[in-house]
Tab-separated table of C-alpha atoms in Angstrom:
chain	number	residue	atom	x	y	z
A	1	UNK	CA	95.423	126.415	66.754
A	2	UNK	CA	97.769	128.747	65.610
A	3	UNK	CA	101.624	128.541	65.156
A	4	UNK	CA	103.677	130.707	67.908
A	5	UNK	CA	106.654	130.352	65.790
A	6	UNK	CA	106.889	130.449	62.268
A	7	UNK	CA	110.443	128.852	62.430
A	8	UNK	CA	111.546	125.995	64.136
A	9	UNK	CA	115.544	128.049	64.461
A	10	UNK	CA	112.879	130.881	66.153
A	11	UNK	CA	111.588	128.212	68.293
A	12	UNK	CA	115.045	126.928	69.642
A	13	UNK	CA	116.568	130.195	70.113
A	14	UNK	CA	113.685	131.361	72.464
A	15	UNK	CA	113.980	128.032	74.384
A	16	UNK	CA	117.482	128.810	74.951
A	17	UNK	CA	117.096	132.700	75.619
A	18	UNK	CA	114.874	131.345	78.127
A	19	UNK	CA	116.860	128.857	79.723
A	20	UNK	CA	120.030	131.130	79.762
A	21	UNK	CA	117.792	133.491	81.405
A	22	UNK	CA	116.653	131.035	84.099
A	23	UNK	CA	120.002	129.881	84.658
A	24	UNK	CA	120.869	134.503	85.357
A	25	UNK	CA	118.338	134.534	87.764
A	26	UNK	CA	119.086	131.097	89.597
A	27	UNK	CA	123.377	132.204	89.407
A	28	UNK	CA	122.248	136.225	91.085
A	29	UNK	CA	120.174	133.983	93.842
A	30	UNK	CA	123.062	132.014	94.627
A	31	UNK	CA	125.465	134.999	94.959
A	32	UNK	CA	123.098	137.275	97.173
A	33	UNK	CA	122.727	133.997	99.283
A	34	UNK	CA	126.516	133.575	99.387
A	35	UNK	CA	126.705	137.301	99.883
A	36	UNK	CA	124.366	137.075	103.355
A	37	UNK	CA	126.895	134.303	104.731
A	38	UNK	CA	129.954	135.910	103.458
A	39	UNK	CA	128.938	139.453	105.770
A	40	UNK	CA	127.778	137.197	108.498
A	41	UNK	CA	130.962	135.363	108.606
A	42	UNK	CA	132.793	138.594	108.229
A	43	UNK	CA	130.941	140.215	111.450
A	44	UNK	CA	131.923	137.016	113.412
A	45	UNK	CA	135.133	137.299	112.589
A	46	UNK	CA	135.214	140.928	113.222
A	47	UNK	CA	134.155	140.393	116.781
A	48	UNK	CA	136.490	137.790	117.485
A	49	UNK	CA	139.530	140.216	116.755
A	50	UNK	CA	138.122	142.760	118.402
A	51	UNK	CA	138.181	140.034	121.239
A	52	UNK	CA	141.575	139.269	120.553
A	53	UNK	CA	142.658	142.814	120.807
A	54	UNK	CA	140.947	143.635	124.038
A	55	UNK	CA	142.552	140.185	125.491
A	56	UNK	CA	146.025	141.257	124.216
A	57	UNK	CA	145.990	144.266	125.810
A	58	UNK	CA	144.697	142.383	129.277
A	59	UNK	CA	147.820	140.174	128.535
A	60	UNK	CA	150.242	143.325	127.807
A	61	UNK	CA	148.872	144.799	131.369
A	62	UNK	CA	149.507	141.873	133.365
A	63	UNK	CA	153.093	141.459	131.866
A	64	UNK	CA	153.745	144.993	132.832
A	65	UNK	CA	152.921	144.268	136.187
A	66	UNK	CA	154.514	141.219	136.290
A	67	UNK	CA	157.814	143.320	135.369
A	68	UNK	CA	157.380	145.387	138.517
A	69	UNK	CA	158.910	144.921	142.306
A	70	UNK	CA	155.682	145.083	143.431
A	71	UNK	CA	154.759	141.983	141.957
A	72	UNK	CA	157.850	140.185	143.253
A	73	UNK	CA	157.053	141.623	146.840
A	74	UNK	CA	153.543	140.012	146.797
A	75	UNK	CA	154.732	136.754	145.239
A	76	UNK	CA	157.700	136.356	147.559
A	77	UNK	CA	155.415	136.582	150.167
A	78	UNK	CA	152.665	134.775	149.262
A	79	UNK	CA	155.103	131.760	148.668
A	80	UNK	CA	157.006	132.059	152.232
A	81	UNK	CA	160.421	132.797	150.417
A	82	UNK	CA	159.906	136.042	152.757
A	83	UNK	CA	158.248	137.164	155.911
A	84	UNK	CA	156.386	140.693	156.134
A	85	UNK	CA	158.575	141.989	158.137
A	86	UNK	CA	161.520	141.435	155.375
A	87	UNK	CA	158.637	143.420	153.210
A	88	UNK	CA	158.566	146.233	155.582
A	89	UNK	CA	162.347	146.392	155.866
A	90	UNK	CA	162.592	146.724	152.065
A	91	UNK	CA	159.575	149.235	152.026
A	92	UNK	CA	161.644	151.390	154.325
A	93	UNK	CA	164.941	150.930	153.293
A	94	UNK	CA	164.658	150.594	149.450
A	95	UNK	CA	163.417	153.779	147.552
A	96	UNK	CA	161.509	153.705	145.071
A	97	UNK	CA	161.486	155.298	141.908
């Protein structure tokens, strides 16, 4: 059988060209893995503040209506504080803007 190596420093250095190589190879697998999760995660969380947003702006619409007479009208007499006549009294006699 003949020799591969003629050295035994040959030898050793191709082992560990080898093994640094496998180690490359194994480290790039792991990042393009890590790379999948990382844009997954980064879709999720995309779509959750674009959830947040739209939800925001549901909340920013109901405290503008909250802000308005109308609102008070409706609540005032929902909870008996006033009758609907009082609410057609103030429709007539209170302008509005």
């Amino acid at each position: 059988m003949s020799r591969i190596f003629y050295k035994k420093s040959t030898s050793i250095a191709f082992v560990a060209a080898m093994l640094i190589l496998v180690l490359l190879v194994c480290m790039l697998l792991v990042t393009l893995m890590q790379m999948n999760s990382l844009k997954q995660r980064a879709e999720k969380l995309n779509e959750m503040i674009e959830a947040v947003r739209k939800e925001e702006m549901d909340l920013q619409e109901l405290i503008d209506y909250l802000k308005t007479d109308d609102y008070v009208r409706e609540w005032a007499e929902d909870h008996n504080r006033i009758s609907g006549d009082d609410i057609t009294w103030l429709n007539e006699n209170i302008p509005k803007n």
